[in-house]
PDB file of C-alpha atoms in Angstrom:
ATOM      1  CA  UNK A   1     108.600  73.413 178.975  1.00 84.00           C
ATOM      2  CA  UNK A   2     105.373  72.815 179.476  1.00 86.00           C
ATOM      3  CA  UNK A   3     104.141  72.998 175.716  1.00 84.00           C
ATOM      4  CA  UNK A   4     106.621  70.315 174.712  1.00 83.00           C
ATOM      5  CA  UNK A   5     105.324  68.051 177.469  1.00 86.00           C
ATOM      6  CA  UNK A   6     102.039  68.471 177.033  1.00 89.00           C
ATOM      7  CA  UNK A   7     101.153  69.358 172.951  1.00 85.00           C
ATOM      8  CA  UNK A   8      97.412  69.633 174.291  1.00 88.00           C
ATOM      9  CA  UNK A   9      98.131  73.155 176.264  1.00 91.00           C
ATOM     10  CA  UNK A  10      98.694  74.943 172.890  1.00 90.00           C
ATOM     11  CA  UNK A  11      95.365  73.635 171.152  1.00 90.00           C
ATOM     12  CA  UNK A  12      93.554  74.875 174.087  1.00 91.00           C
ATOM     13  CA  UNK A  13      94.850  77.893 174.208  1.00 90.00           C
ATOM     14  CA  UNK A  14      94.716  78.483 170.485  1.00 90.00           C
ATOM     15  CA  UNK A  15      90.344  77.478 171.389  1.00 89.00           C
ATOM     16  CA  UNK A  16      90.194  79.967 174.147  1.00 91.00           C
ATOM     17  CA  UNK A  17      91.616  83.296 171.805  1.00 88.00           C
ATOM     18  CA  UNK A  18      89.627  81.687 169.174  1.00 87.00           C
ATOM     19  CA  UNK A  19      86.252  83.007 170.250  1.00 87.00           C
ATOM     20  CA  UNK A  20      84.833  86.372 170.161  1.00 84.00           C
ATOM     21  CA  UNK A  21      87.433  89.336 169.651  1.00 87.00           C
ATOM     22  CA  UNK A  22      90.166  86.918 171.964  1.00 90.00           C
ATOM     23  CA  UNK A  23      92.197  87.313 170.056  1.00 92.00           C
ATOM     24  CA  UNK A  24      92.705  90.690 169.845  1.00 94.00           C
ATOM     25  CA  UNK A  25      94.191  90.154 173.118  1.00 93.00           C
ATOM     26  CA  UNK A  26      97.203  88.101 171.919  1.00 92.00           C
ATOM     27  CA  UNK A  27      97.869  91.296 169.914  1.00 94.00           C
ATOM     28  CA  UNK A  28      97.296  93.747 172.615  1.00 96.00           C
ATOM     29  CA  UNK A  29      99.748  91.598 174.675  1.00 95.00           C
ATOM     30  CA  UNK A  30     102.452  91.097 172.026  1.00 96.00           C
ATOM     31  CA  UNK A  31     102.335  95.373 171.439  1.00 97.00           C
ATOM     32  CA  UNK A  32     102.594  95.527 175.401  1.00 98.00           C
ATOM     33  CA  UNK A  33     105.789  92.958 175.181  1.00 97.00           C
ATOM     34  CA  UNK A  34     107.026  94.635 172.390  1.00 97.00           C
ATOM     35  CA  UNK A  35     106.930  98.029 174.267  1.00 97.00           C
ATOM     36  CA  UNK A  36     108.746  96.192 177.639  1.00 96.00           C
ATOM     37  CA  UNK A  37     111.834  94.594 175.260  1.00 96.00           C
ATOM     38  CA  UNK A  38     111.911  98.242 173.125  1.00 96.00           C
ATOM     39  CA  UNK A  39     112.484 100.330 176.148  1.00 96.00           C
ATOM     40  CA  UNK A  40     114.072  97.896 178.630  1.00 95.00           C
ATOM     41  CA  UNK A  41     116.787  97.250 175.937  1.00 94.00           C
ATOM     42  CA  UNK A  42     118.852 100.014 176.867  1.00 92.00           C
ATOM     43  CA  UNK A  43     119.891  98.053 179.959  1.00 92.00           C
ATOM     44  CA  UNK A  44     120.723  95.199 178.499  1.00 92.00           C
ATOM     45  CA  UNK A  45     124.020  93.121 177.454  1.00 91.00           C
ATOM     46  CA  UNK A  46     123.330  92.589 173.781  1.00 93.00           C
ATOM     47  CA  UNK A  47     120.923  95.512 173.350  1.00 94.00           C
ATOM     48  CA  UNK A  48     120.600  94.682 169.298  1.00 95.00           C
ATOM     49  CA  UNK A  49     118.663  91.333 170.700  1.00 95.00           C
ATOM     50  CA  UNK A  50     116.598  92.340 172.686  1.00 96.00           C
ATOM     51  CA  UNK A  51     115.732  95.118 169.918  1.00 96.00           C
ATOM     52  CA  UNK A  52     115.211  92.719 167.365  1.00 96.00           C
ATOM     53  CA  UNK A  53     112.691  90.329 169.727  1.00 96.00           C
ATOM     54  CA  UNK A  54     110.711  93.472 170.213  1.00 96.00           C
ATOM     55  CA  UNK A  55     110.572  94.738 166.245  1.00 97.00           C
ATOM     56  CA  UNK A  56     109.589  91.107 165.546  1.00 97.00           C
ATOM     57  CA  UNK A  57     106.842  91.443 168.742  1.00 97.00           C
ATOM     58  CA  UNK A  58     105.528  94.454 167.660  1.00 97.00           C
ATOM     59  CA  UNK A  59     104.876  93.386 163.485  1.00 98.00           C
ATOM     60  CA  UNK A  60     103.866  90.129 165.108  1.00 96.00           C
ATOM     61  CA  UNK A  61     100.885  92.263 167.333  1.00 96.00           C
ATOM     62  CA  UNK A  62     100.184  94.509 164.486  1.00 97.00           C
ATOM     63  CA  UNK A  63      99.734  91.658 162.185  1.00 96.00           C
ATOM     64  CA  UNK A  64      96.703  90.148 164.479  1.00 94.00           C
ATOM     65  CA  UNK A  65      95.520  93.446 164.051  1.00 95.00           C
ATOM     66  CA  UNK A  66      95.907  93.946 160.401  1.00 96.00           C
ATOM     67  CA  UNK A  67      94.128  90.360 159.237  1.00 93.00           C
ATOM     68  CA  UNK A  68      91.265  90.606 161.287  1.00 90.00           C
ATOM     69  CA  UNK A  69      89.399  88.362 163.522  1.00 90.00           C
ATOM     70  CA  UNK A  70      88.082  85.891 160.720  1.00 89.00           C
ATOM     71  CA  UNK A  71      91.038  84.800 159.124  1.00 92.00           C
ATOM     72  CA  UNK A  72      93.143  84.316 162.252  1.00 92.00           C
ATOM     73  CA  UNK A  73      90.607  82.040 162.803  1.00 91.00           C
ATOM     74  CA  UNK A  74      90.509  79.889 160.231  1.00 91.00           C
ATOM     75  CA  UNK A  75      94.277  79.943 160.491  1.00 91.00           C
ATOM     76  CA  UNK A  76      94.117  78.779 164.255  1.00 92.00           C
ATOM     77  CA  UNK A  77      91.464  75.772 162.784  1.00 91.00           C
ATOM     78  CA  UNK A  78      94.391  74.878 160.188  1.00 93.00           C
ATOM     79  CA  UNK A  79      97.503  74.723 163.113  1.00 91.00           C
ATOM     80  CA  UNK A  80      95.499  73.239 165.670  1.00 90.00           C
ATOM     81  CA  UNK A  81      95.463  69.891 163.515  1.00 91.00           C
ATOM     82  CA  UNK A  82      99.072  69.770 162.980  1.00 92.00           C
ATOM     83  CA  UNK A  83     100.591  66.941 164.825  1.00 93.00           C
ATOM     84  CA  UNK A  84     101.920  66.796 168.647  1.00 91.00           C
ATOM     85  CA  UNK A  85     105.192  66.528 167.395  1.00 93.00           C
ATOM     86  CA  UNK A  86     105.073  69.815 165.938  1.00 93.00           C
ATOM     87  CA  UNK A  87     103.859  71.272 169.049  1.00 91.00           C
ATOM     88  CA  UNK A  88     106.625  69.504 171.328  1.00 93.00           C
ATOM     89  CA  UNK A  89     109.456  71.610 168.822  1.00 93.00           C
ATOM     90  CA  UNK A  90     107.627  75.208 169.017  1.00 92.00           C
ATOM     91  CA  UNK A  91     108.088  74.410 172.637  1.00 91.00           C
ATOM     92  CA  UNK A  92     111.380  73.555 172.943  1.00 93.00           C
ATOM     93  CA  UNK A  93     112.233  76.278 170.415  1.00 94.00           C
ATOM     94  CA  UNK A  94     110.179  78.786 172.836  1.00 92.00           C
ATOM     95  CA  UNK A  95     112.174  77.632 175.709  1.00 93.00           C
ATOM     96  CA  UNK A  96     115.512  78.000 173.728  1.00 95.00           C
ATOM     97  CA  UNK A  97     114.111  81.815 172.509  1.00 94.00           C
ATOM     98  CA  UNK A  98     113.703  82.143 176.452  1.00 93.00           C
ATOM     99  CA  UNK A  99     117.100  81.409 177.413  1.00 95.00           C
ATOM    100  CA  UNK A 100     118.425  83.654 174.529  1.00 94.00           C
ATOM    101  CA  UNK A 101     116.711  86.360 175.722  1.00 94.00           C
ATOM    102  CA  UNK A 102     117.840  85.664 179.341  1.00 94.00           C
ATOM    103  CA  UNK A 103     121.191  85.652 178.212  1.00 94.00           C
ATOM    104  CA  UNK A 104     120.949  88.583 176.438  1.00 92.00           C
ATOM    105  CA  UNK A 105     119.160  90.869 179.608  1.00 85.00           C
TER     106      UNK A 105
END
């Protein structure tokens, strides 16, 4: 919710991973999340969901991994100038993912 009020929270984010190995992080925590949705899906209503948000987690985490520090960045340069409106959708599409994923648990 708070990404599609405010479009600025994202571009600060994206500047604080940005710097130094940061954003190794955002991989390290995707691979964590991807672990919590793999395992916990066992226990859930639509376990193929949940399975599927944590196979896309986990080549999302490697992926950081895989291209290296450099080119994330310039890739983080390139969406941080994309317009507000763009940011306002990934958030509302975020929150929507969220409530799938509730609904599914």
């Amino acid at each position: 919710i708070l990404f599609a009020l405010r479009p600025d929270l994202p571009r600060r984010l994206m500047q604080f991973f940005k710097k130094g190995s940061r954003i190794y992080l955002a991989g390290v925590v995707r691979l964590a999340l991807a672990v919590v949705f793999l395992v916990g899906a066992e226990n859930c209503r639509h376990k193929w969901v949940i399975v599927g948000f944590g196979i896309l987690l986990m080549m999302s985490g490697l992926i950081i991994f895989a291209l290296g520090a450099a080119r994330l960045r310039g890739l983080i340069d390139w969406f941080a100038k994309l317009p507000a409106l763009v940011f306002r959708g990934l958030g509302v599409s975020a929150l929507v993912l969220g409530a799938i994923i509730c609904y599914c648990a």
